[in-house]
Tab-separated table of C-alpha atoms in Angstrom:
chain	number	residue	atom	x	y	z
A	1	UNK	CA	0.002	-0.067	-0.007
A	2	UNK	CA	1.186	3.541	-0.735
A	3	UNK	CA	1.487	6.011	2.006
A	4	UNK	CA	-0.146	9.049	0.347
A	5	UNK	CA	-0.543	11.987	2.574
A	6	UNK	CA	-2.964	13.746	0.577
A	7	UNK	CA	-6.113	12.604	-1.194
A	8	UNK	CA	-5.468	12.130	-5.043
A	9	UNK	CA	-8.169	13.983	-7.082
A	10	UNK	CA	-10.071	11.706	-9.458
A	11	UNK	CA	-11.252	14.582	-11.661
A	12	UNK	CA	-10.640	14.578	-15.511
A	13	UNK	CA	-7.473	16.204	-16.657
A	14	UNK	CA	-6.271	17.374	-20.176
A	15	UNK	CA	-3.194	18.733	-21.747
A	16	UNK	CA	-1.258	18.924	-24.867
A	17	UNK	CA	0.842	15.738	-25.048
A	18	UNK	CA	3.144	16.709	-27.926
A	19	UNK	CA	5.799	19.631	-27.961
A	20	UNK	CA	4.307	23.210	-28.013
A	21	UNK	CA	4.590	25.241	-31.176
A	22	UNK	CA	3.817	24.753	-34.865
A	23	UNK	CA	3.709	21.176	-36.158
A	24	UNK	CA	2.157	18.941	-38.691
A	25	UNK	CA	0.057	17.219	-35.868
A	26	UNK	CA	-0.555	17.533	-32.104
A	27	UNK	CA	-2.011	15.271	-29.683
A	28	UNK	CA	-4.203	16.370	-26.822
A	29	UNK	CA	-5.003	13.947	-23.899
A	30	UNK	CA	-7.891	13.506	-21.503
A	31	UNK	CA	-7.610	11.180	-18.520
A	32	UNK	CA	-10.250	10.424	-15.787
A	33	UNK	CA	-13.811	9.032	-15.384
A	34	UNK	CA	-15.405	11.767	-17.556
A	35	UNK	CA	-12.890	11.572	-20.387
A	36	UNK	CA	-15.369	9.896	-22.790
A	37	UNK	CA	-18.241	11.922	-21.835
A	38	UNK	CA	-16.356	15.229	-22.471
A	39	UNK	CA	-14.923	14.144	-25.677
A	40	UNK	CA	-18.210	12.877	-26.894
A	41	UNK	CA	-19.753	16.375	-26.189
A	42	UNK	CA	-17.261	18.090	-28.510
A	43	UNK	CA	-16.719	15.386	-31.106
A	44	UNK	CA	-18.973	14.865	-34.191
A	45	UNK	CA	-18.151	11.989	-36.475
A	46	UNK	CA	-19.261	8.830	-38.143
A	47	UNK	CA	-18.846	6.773	-35.014
A	48	UNK	CA	-20.251	7.069	-31.665
A	49	UNK	CA	-17.329	7.206	-28.989
A	50	UNK	CA	-19.411	5.383	-26.533
A	51	UNK	CA	-19.982	2.365	-28.836
A	52	UNK	CA	-16.573	2.578	-30.578
A	53	UNK	CA	-14.140	-0.262	-29.560
A	54	UNK	CA	-11.093	0.930	-27.423
A	55	UNK	CA	-7.738	1.629	-29.193
A	56	UNK	CA	-9.535	2.418	-32.450
A	57	UNK	CA	-9.402	5.665	-34.404
A	58	UNK	CA	-12.457	7.656	-35.308
A	59	UNK	CA	-12.469	10.574	-37.750
A	60	UNK	CA	-14.657	13.601	-37.326
A	61	UNK	CA	-14.641	17.194	-36.107
A	62	UNK	CA	-14.149	18.930	-32.774
A	63	UNK	CA	-17.019	21.399	-32.716
A	64	UNK	CA	-17.706	24.152	-30.014
A	65	UNK	CA	-20.944	23.367	-28.470
A	66	UNK	CA	-21.820	26.994	-27.820
A	67	UNK	CA	-21.226	28.469	-31.246
A	68	UNK	CA	-21.474	25.117	-33.182
A	69	UNK	CA	-18.401	26.282	-35.050
A	70	UNK	CA	-16.090	23.479	-36.382
A	71	UNK	CA	-12.730	23.990	-34.816
A	72	UNK	CA	-10.719	21.156	-36.608
A	73	UNK	CA	-10.711	17.881	-38.547
A	74	UNK	CA	-9.517	15.291	-36.010
A	75	UNK	CA	-8.791	11.613	-35.182
A	76	UNK	CA	-9.982	10.396	-31.836
A	77	UNK	CA	-8.913	7.174	-29.938
A	78	UNK	CA	-10.448	6.078	-26.511
A	79	UNK	CA	-8.751	3.730	-24.028
A	80	UNK	CA	-10.733	1.911	-21.185
A	81	UNK	CA	-9.389	1.499	-17.730
A	82	UNK	CA	-7.375	-0.264	-16.640
A	83	UNK	CA	-5.851	-0.674	-20.185
A	84	UNK	CA	-4.468	2.788	-20.575
A	85	UNK	CA	-1.307	4.597	-19.646
A	86	UNK	CA	-2.646	6.084	-16.529
A	87	UNK	CA	-4.977	3.068	-15.631
A	88	UNK	CA	-8.051	5.456	-16.113
A	89	UNK	CA	-10.350	6.137	-18.964
A	90	UNK	CA	-8.455	8.061	-21.614
A	91	UNK	CA	-9.039	9.864	-24.857
A	92	UNK	CA	-6.393	11.226	-27.198
A	93	UNK	CA	-7.279	13.762	-29.984
A	94	UNK	CA	-4.880	14.071	-32.872
A	95	UNK	CA	-5.463	17.598	-34.516
A	96	UNK	CA	-3.578	19.861	-36.727
A	97	UNK	CA	-0.462	21.246	-34.971
A	98	UNK	CA	-1.185	25.005	-35.100
A	99	UNK	CA	-0.915	26.661	-31.639
A	100	UNK	CA	-4.341	28.398	-32.194
A	101	UNK	CA	-6.082	25.160	-33.031
A	102	UNK	CA	-4.666	23.359	-29.928
A	103	UNK	CA	-5.726	26.483	-27.745
A	104	UNK	CA	-9.245	26.368	-29.133
A	105	UNK	CA	-9.644	22.663	-28.563
A	106	UNK	CA	-8.255	22.686	-25.022
A	107	UNK	CA	-10.520	25.714	-24.330
A	108	UNK	CA	-13.580	23.762	-25.139
A	109	UNK	CA	-12.435	20.668	-23.228
A	110	UNK	CA	-11.949	22.817	-20.195
A	111	UNK	CA	-15.348	24.586	-20.592
A	112	UNK	CA	-16.991	21.133	-20.697
A	113	UNK	CA	-15.655	19.748	-17.464
A	114	UNK	CA	-11.924	19.022	-17.838
A	115	UNK	CA	-9.135	20.522	-15.678
A	116	UNK	CA	-5.690	21.468	-17.031
A	117	UNK	CA	-3.271	18.860	-15.995
A	118	UNK	CA	-0.305	19.758	-13.600
A	119	UNK	CA	3.278	18.788	-14.716
A	120	UNK	CA	3.745	15.134	-14.809
A	121	UNK	CA	0.158	14.494	-13.632
A	122	UNK	CA	-0.614	11.816	-16.305
A	123	UNK	CA	2.523	9.731	-15.102
A	124	UNK	CA	1.733	10.478	-11.535
A	125	UNK	CA	-1.739	8.947	-11.916
A	126	UNK	CA	-0.164	5.997	-13.763
A	127	UNK	CA	2.133	5.318	-10.614
A	128	UNK	CA	-0.796	5.838	-8.191
A	129	UNK	CA	-2.906	3.454	-10.057
A	130	UNK	CA	-0.227	0.758	-10.046
A	131	UNK	CA	0.750	0.835	-13.739
A	132	UNK	CA	4.330	1.512	-12.896
A	133	UNK	CA	6.504	1.996	-9.733
A	134	UNK	CA	8.184	5.294	-9.001
A	135	UNK	CA	11.529	4.236	-10.526
A	136	UNK	CA	9.689	3.628	-13.914
A	137	UNK	CA	7.792	6.814	-13.574
A	138	UNK	CA	11.050	8.762	-13.221
A	139	UNK	CA	12.449	7.008	-16.192
A	140	UNK	CA	9.640	8.415	-18.414
A	141	UNK	CA	11.027	11.904	-18.021
A	142	UNK	CA	14.628	10.534	-18.430
A	143	UNK	CA	13.644	9.077	-21.783
A	144	UNK	CA	12.208	12.286	-23.009
A	145	UNK	CA	15.325	14.115	-21.848
A	146	UNK	CA	17.784	11.551	-23.288
A	147	UNK	CA	20.368	13.082	-25.525
A	148	UNK	CA	22.661	10.124	-26.386
A	149	UNK	CA	22.243	6.394	-27.043
A	150	UNK	CA	23.638	5.373	-23.746
A	151	UNK	CA	21.361	7.669	-21.802
A	152	UNK	CA	18.423	6.381	-23.684
A	153	UNK	CA	19.422	2.815	-23.100
A	154	UNK	CA	19.773	3.260	-19.426
A	155	UNK	CA	16.306	5.045	-19.129
A	156	UNK	CA	14.717	2.124	-21.090
A	157	UNK	CA	16.178	-0.372	-18.817
A	158	UNK	CA	14.799	1.471	-15.956
A	159	UNK	CA	11.392	1.826	-17.558
A	160	UNK	CA	11.331	-1.977	-18.283
A	161	UNK	CA	11.824	-2.707	-14.498
A	162	UNK	CA	15.447	-3.962	-14.453
A	163	UNK	CA	16.355	-1.852	-11.490
A	164	UNK	CA	13.154	-2.561	-9.756
A	165	UNK	CA	13.612	-6.218	-10.032
A	166	UNK	CA	17.021	-5.952	-8.362
A	167	UNK	CA	15.516	-3.868	-5.526
A	168	UNK	CA	12.690	-6.375	-5.345
A	169	UNK	CA	15.041	-9.114	-4.759
A	170	UNK	CA	16.653	-7.099	-1.902
A	171	UNK	CA	13.387	-6.648	-0.350
A	172	UNK	CA	12.230	-10.246	-0.556
A	173	UNK	CA	15.516	-11.336	0.942
A	174	UNK	CA	15.079	-9.040	3.817
A	175	UNK	CA	11.345	-9.853	4.247
A	176	UNK	CA	12.263	-13.565	4.663
A	177	UNK	CA	14.781	-12.765	7.377
A	178	UNK	CA	12.320	-10.479	9.008
A	179	UNK	CA	9.622	-13.176	9.109
A	180	UNK	CA	11.991	-15.561	10.806
A	181	UNK	CA	12.922	-12.900	13.524
A	182	UNK	CA	9.058	-12.025	14.181
A	183	UNK	CA	8.316	-15.773	14.582
A	184	UNK	CA	11.044	-15.755	17.319
A	185	UNK	CA	9.171	-12.974	18.970
A	186	UNK	CA	6.024	-14.962	19.165
A	187	UNK	CA	8.006	-17.838	21.084
A	188	UNK	CA	10.162	-15.500	23.033
A	189	UNK	CA	9.419	-17.357	26.402
A	190	UNK	CA	10.592	-20.647	24.651
A	191	UNK	CA	13.943	-18.982	23.676
A	192	UNK	CA	13.758	-20.701	20.233
A	193	UNK	CA	16.063	-19.461	17.410
A	194	UNK	CA	14.315	-19.845	13.941
A	195	UNK	CA	17.052	-17.750	12.287
A	196	UNK	CA	20.537	-19.050	12.782
A	197	UNK	CA	22.553	-15.930	13.842
A	198	UNK	CA	25.632	-17.167	11.813
A	199	UNK	CA	23.340	-17.548	8.568
A	200	UNK	CA	21.619	-14.256	9.388
A	201	UNK	CA	24.819	-12.385	9.741
A	202	UNK	CA	26.165	-13.845	6.371
A	203	UNK	CA	22.893	-13.145	4.492
A	204	UNK	CA	22.770	-9.518	5.502
A	205	UNK	CA	26.479	-9.206	4.788
A	206	UNK	CA	25.686	-10.564	1.329
A	207	UNK	CA	23.027	-7.894	0.889
A	208	UNK	CA	25.449	-5.226	2.021
A	209	UNK	CA	27.793	-6.299	-0.614
A	210	UNK	CA	25.185	-6.072	-3.337
A	211	UNK	CA	23.975	-2.634	-2.110
A	212	UNK	CA	27.549	-1.593	-2.281
A	213	UNK	CA	27.849	-2.521	-5.914
A	214	UNK	CA	24.674	-0.620	-6.714
A	215	UNK	CA	25.932	2.471	-4.798
A	216	UNK	CA	29.104	2.231	-6.957
A	217	UNK	CA	27.128	2.706	-10.000
A	218	UNK	CA	25.783	6.201	-9.025
A	219	UNK	CA	28.669	8.176	-10.499
A	220	UNK	CA	28.287	6.518	-13.924
A	221	UNK	CA	24.481	6.598	-13.927
A	222	UNK	CA	24.490	10.257	-13.072
A	223	UNK	CA	27.012	10.818	-15.821
A	224	UNK	CA	24.923	8.772	-18.434
A	225	UNK	CA	21.911	10.906	-17.549
A	226	UNK	CA	23.550	14.374	-17.283
A	227	UNK	CA	26.716	13.872	-19.185
A	228	UNK	CA	30.476	14.443	-18.477
A	229	UNK	CA	31.668	17.937	-17.685
A	230	UNK	CA	34.902	18.307	-19.586
A	231	UNK	CA	37.248	21.371	-19.472
A	232	UNK	CA	39.939	22.426	-22.026
A	233	UNK	CA	42.603	24.300	-20.158
A	234	UNK	CA	46.128	25.322	-20.658
A	235	UNK	CA	48.303	28.368	-21.264
A	236	UNK	CA	47.182	30.771	-24.143
A	237	UNK	CA	47.707	29.709	-27.851
A	238	UNK	CA	48.362	25.897	-27.326
A	239	UNK	CA	45.276	25.206	-29.583
A	240	UNK	CA	42.338	24.704	-27.077
A	241	UNK	CA	39.906	26.311	-29.513
A	242	UNK	CA	41.240	24.404	-32.563
A	243	UNK	CA	40.796	21.142	-30.506
A	244	UNK	CA	37.232	22.142	-29.719
A	245	UNK	CA	36.382	22.693	-33.338
A	246	UNK	CA	38.026	19.543	-34.313
A	247	UNK	CA	35.959	17.668	-31.846
A	248	UNK	CA	32.756	19.510	-33.018
A	249	UNK	CA	33.655	19.182	-36.726
A	250	UNK	CA	32.952	22.789	-37.136
A	251	UNK	CA	34.363	26.232	-36.574
A	252	UNK	CA	32.588	27.072	-33.397
A	253	UNK	CA	35.371	28.813	-31.634
A	254	UNK	CA	37.511	31.656	-32.927
A	255	UNK	CA	40.994	30.539	-33.681
A	256	UNK	CA	43.844	33.156	-33.760
A	257	UNK	CA	47.593	33.287	-33.393
A	258	UNK	CA	47.118	36.071	-30.939
A	259	UNK	CA	47.379	34.748	-27.368
A	260	UNK	CA	44.477	35.336	-25.216
A	261	UNK	CA	41.730	35.239	-28.013
A	262	UNK	CA	39.343	33.307	-25.856
A	263	UNK	CA	38.593	35.499	-22.969
A	264	UNK	CA	35.274	33.841	-21.903
A	265	UNK	CA	34.113	30.282	-21.516
A	266	UNK	CA	32.587	28.713	-24.638
A	267	UNK	CA	30.414	25.672	-23.923
A	268	UNK	CA	29.255	23.044	-26.346
A	269	UNK	CA	27.690	19.569	-26.090
A	270	UNK	CA	29.193	16.661	-27.948
A	271	UNK	CA	28.182	13.020	-28.247
A	272	UNK	CA	31.333	10.813	-28.054
A	273	UNK	CA	30.540	7.033	-28.653
A	274	UNK	CA	27.168	7.380	-27.114
A	275	UNK	CA	28.338	9.559	-24.015
A	276	UNK	CA	27.264	13.060	-23.668
A	277	UNK	CA	30.021	15.443	-22.943
A	278	UNK	CA	29.579	19.139	-22.050
A	279	UNK	CA	32.838	20.686	-23.181
A	280	UNK	CA	34.184	24.074	-21.949
A	281	UNK	CA	36.729	25.830	-23.877
A	282	UNK	CA	38.300	28.255	-21.285
A	283	UNK	CA	40.417	31.264	-21.360
A	284	UNK	CA	44.200	30.684	-21.459
A	285	UNK	CA	45.738	30.466	-17.905
A	286	UNK	CA	48.618	32.756	-17.343
A	287	UNK	CA	49.456	35.441	-14.831
A	288	UNK	CA	48.802	38.834	-16.382
A	289	UNK	CA	48.129	42.330	-15.460
A	290	UNK	CA	45.497	42.581	-18.147
A	291	UNK	CA	42.106	43.081	-16.243
A	292	UNK	CA	39.889	41.497	-18.890
A	293	UNK	CA	42.252	38.359	-19.093
A	294	UNK	CA	42.203	38.055	-15.360
A	295	UNK	CA	38.396	37.906	-15.505
A	296	UNK	CA	38.736	35.096	-18.052
A	297	UNK	CA	40.979	33.296	-15.788
A	298	UNK	CA	38.730	33.485	-12.860
A	299	UNK	CA	35.886	32.032	-14.879
A	300	UNK	CA	38.149	29.238	-15.880
A	301	UNK	CA	38.817	28.395	-12.187
A	302	UNK	CA	35.102	28.161	-11.664
A	303	UNK	CA	34.697	25.707	-14.465
A	304	UNK	CA	37.571	23.677	-13.144
A	305	UNK	CA	35.812	23.281	-9.893
A	306	UNK	CA	32.830	21.622	-11.472
A	307	UNK	CA	34.599	19.443	-14.060
A	308	UNK	CA	34.658	15.768	-14.325
A	309	UNK	CA	37.661	15.670	-16.705
A	310	UNK	CA	40.149	18.225	-17.187
A	311	UNK	CA	42.213	18.296	-20.498
A	312	UNK	CA	45.443	20.018	-19.865
A	313	UNK	CA	46.750	21.068	-23.281
A	314	UNK	CA	50.514	21.770	-24.185
A	315	UNK	CA	52.453	22.072	-27.353
A	316	UNK	CA	54.467	19.145	-28.791
A	317	UNK	CA	58.159	19.746	-28.527
A	318	UNK	CA	57.771	22.012	-25.383
A	319	UNK	CA	56.584	19.555	-22.605
A	320	UNK	CA	56.578	21.272	-20.294
A	321	UNK	CA	57.622	25.014	-20.269
A	322	UNK	CA	57.802	27.101	-17.295
A	323	UNK	CA	54.577	28.802	-18.221
A	324	UNK	CA	52.807	25.433	-18.656
A	325	UNK	CA	53.947	24.213	-15.141
A	326	UNK	CA	52.500	27.726	-13.858
A	327	UNK	CA	49.283	26.872	-15.652
A	328	UNK	CA	49.330	23.368	-14.291
A	329	UNK	CA	49.730	24.476	-10.698
A	330	UNK	CA	46.642	26.762	-11.028
A	331	UNK	CA	44.737	23.805	-12.593
A	332	UNK	CA	45.562	21.398	-9.723
A	333	UNK	CA	44.864	24.056	-7.200
A	334	UNK	CA	41.240	24.523	-8.409
A	335	UNK	CA	40.023	21.317	-9.700
A	336	UNK	CA	38.247	18.920	-7.224
A	337	UNK	CA	37.790	15.192	-7.888
A	338	UNK	CA	38.277	15.488	-11.805
A	339	UNK	CA	40.466	13.141	-13.699
A	340	UNK	CA	43.417	14.823	-15.407
A	341	UNK	CA	44.480	14.177	-18.983
A	342	UNK	CA	47.523	15.529	-20.730
A	343	UNK	CA	46.771	16.438	-24.407
A	344	UNK	CA	49.956	17.077	-26.411
A	345	UNK	CA	48.745	19.204	-29.493
A	346	UNK	CA	50.548	19.970	-32.762
A	347	UNK	CA	52.360	16.729	-33.246
A	348	UNK	CA	52.218	17.577	-36.997
A	349	UNK	CA	54.798	20.265	-36.423
A	350	UNK	CA	57.042	18.302	-34.085
A	351	UNK	CA	56.993	15.112	-32.165
A	352	UNK	CA	58.806	14.230	-28.912
A	353	UNK	CA	58.980	11.533	-26.225
A	354	UNK	CA	56.918	12.544	-23.119
A	355	UNK	CA	59.315	12.299	-20.134
A	356	UNK	CA	58.254	9.891	-17.328
A	357	UNK	CA	58.489	12.767	-14.710
A	358	UNK	CA	55.681	14.509	-16.771
A	359	UNK	CA	53.489	11.671	-17.579
A	360	UNK	CA	53.208	10.393	-14.022
A	361	UNK	CA	51.339	13.711	-13.041
A	362	UNK	CA	48.449	12.744	-15.244
A	363	UNK	CA	45.865	9.818	-15.313
A	364	UNK	CA	46.282	9.658	-19.246
A	365	UNK	CA	48.578	11.090	-21.887
A	366	UNK	CA	47.483	11.577	-25.507
A	367	UNK	CA	49.217	13.105	-28.460
A	368	UNK	CA	47.069	14.591	-31.155
A	369	UNK	CA	47.016	17.184	-34.001
A	370	UNK	CA	44.096	19.471	-34.109
A	371	UNK	CA	45.073	20.525	-37.579
A	372	UNK	CA	45.147	17.156	-39.210
A	373	UNK	CA	43.115	15.063	-36.775
A	374	UNK	CA	45.884	12.623	-36.108
A	375	UNK	CA	45.426	10.788	-32.761
A	376	UNK	CA	41.760	11.951	-32.073
A	377	UNK	CA	40.393	8.417	-32.465
A	378	UNK	CA	42.759	7.046	-29.852
A	379	UNK	CA	42.163	10.109	-27.730
A	380	UNK	CA	38.312	9.637	-27.744
A	381	UNK	CA	38.711	5.955	-26.699
A	382	UNK	CA	41.120	6.806	-23.921
A	383	UNK	CA	38.763	9.571	-22.789
A	384	UNK	CA	35.736	7.268	-22.353
A	385	UNK	CA	38.024	4.765	-20.696
A	386	UNK	CA	38.980	7.336	-18.223
A	387	UNK	CA	35.459	7.880	-17.198
A	388	UNK	CA	34.173	4.409	-17.122
A	389	UNK	CA	35.557	1.542	-15.031
A	390	UNK	CA	35.257	-1.770	-16.985
A	391	UNK	CA	33.760	-3.672	-14.014
A	392	UNK	CA	30.945	-1.131	-13.472
A	393	UNK	CA	30.345	-0.993	-17.290
A	394	UNK	CA	29.486	-4.660	-17.097
A	395	UNK	CA	26.542	-3.717	-14.806
A	396	UNK	CA	23.074	-3.504	-16.812
A	397	UNK	CA	21.501	-1.178	-14.282
A	398	UNK	CA	22.562	1.929	-12.570
A	399	UNK	CA	21.183	4.412	-10.001
A	400	UNK	CA	21.325	7.946	-11.449
A	401	UNK	CA	19.542	10.211	-8.872
A	402	UNK	CA	20.434	11.661	-5.419
A	403	UNK	CA	17.169	10.249	-4.080
A	404	UNK	CA	18.278	6.759	-4.899
A	405	UNK	CA	21.766	7.281	-3.510
A	406	UNK	CA	20.411	8.696	-0.165
A	407	UNK	CA	17.889	5.817	0.147
A	408	UNK	CA	20.498	3.112	-0.508
A	409	UNK	CA	22.911	4.709	1.876
A	410	UNK	CA	20.254	4.654	4.611
A	411	UNK	CA	19.546	0.888	3.712
A	412	UNK	CA	23.157	0.117	4.088
A	413	UNK	CA	23.471	1.869	7.450
A	414	UNK	CA	20.476	-0.040	8.735
A	415	UNK	CA	21.891	-3.369	7.648
A	416	UNK	CA	25.313	-2.633	9.258
A	417	UNK	CA	23.369	-1.912	12.567
A	418	UNK	CA	21.426	-5.114	12.049
A	419	UNK	CA	24.657	-7.180	11.763
A	420	UNK	CA	26.111	-5.153	14.707
A	421	UNK	CA	23.157	-6.288	16.778
A	422	UNK	CA	23.618	-9.960	15.700
A	423	UNK	CA	27.330	-9.784	16.686
A	424	UNK	CA	26.344	-8.359	20.082
A	425	UNK	CA	23.781	-11.191	20.520
A	426	UNK	CA	20.971	-8.752	20.962
A	427	UNK	CA	17.306	-9.955	21.137
A	428	UNK	CA	15.493	-10.306	17.941
A	429	UNK	CA	13.321	-7.189	18.472
A	430	UNK	CA	16.388	-4.941	18.073
A	431	UNK	CA	17.577	-6.773	14.946
A	432	UNK	CA	14.087	-6.742	13.318
A	433	UNK	CA	13.824	-2.976	13.892
A	434	UNK	CA	16.977	-2.475	11.848
A	435	UNK	CA	15.838	-4.831	9.070
A	436	UNK	CA	12.469	-3.018	8.961
A	437	UNK	CA	14.374	0.494	8.651
A	438	UNK	CA	16.253	-1.003	5.737
A	439	UNK	CA	13.116	-2.265	4.075
A	440	UNK	CA	11.457	1.088	4.481
A	441	UNK	CA	14.410	2.843	2.812
A	442	UNK	CA	14.387	0.407	-0.100
A	443	UNK	CA	10.654	1.046	-0.458
A	444	UNK	CA	11.117	4.781	-0.900
A	445	UNK	CA	13.014	4.082	-4.239
A	446	UNK	CA	10.220	2.146	-5.811
A	447	UNK	CA	7.460	4.084	-4.301
A	448	UNK	CA	6.148	1.348	-1.961
A	449	UNK	CA	6.805	3.826	0.973
A	450	UNK	CA	6.485	7.451	-0.018
A	451	UNK	CA	4.690	10.812	0.917
A	452	UNK	CA	2.927	13.478	-1.114
A	453	UNK	CA	6.078	15.861	-0.706
A	454	UNK	CA	8.350	13.309	-2.476
A	455	UNK	CA	5.858	12.803	-5.311
A	456	UNK	CA	5.392	16.686	-5.730
A	457	UNK	CA	9.143	17.071	-5.911
A	458	UNK	CA	9.536	14.357	-8.515
A	459	UNK	CA	6.629	15.039	-10.907
A	460	UNK	CA	6.941	18.787	-10.709
A	461	UNK	CA	9.988	18.525	-12.904
A	462	UNK	CA	7.928	16.806	-15.691
A	463	UNK	CA	6.567	18.691	-18.596
A	464	UNK	CA	2.715	19.383	-18.641
A	465	UNK	CA	1.046	16.562	-20.678
A	466	UNK	CA	3.317	13.803	-19.561
């Protein structure tokens, strides 16, 4: 059962389900007990909506009941509960995609008893009506927001229930242990042990290990959903803007022989082998008295603080000059937990061996030519390898939201307390209390345990009509 703190309204809602703006077609949804009544009141066609079979299309017109004016030529489909997205009666109206037409149809639907849906309200109703769990509901928004193949695959896996199944396995294992402990409570006077403490300890320890594996996927799940923040840094005129243009395969950044040409941060998004990268081409780092350049360097420092990967760029044949070392010191001083990659540019002009005392300061070293493209294929492979650990990449499911991370951490903490109680040979009521706490924390992720505040926070980020 769901712990819903606020009564869920069962009135009929409507909204535009397709993107706003001009298009060939638009789809308007209705969901609720009065969906068919409201649609039938404004639809005039060859078929009666009440008698029409579900999931079939009927052609006709949307007519304003007051003026009797035809608004648009449309196709209408109805879906009967529980066989619909929301689990309620639903109607979908496919009309021409002009903004004025959409507004007129929505107006007559609202005038005839519908209410405009809140953000994410269709998906929220699907969750509350048991059509999907909370993880799957969240994945609906993630699928819409996906910008790469990898992020789409992760969202589809979550929608299919792969992560939910893993968490269900955790919950079933804990429920079994809890049932044995609670039987012991019923026979407390006989001092009978239904759950061997040694087996109980090992079973909980095994669950902690599995929770740890899932916790370790958060960094990668978040990156797949949001992308990798990558910063191009180095002293002026080492080719940062040329490298950005080569990656983007277009002249997005201004390239000049004049040092300090880039004085602001240029940001672009790029898909590299299915992974989204948000690349920031920063101002060249050097100590200077120029006030404008100093402002650019300060902005570069802010970018470094939020980067996942920092590409420190130098010129081939000059690894590392005094000015490079000066810039590298500033980089290391301002970056947080980012990985540091040395990118040696302009190898088409001059190649040289990277000294060991230089390469050991970086996680990866790559040699490239922004002018010819040499080395870029190897660089991209090394870049993705720097982000994704092979063992974690073998996992088919990831957690990708702070909400999941927090709940799993509380699950782990409760399980550790439970095993501590087992070791201390405490009575079963103390152990069962910790196991129940772990179960509740896991239930928050899938929505078996939730509150209206949590639901509002999740669904408020959805678009209207979804």
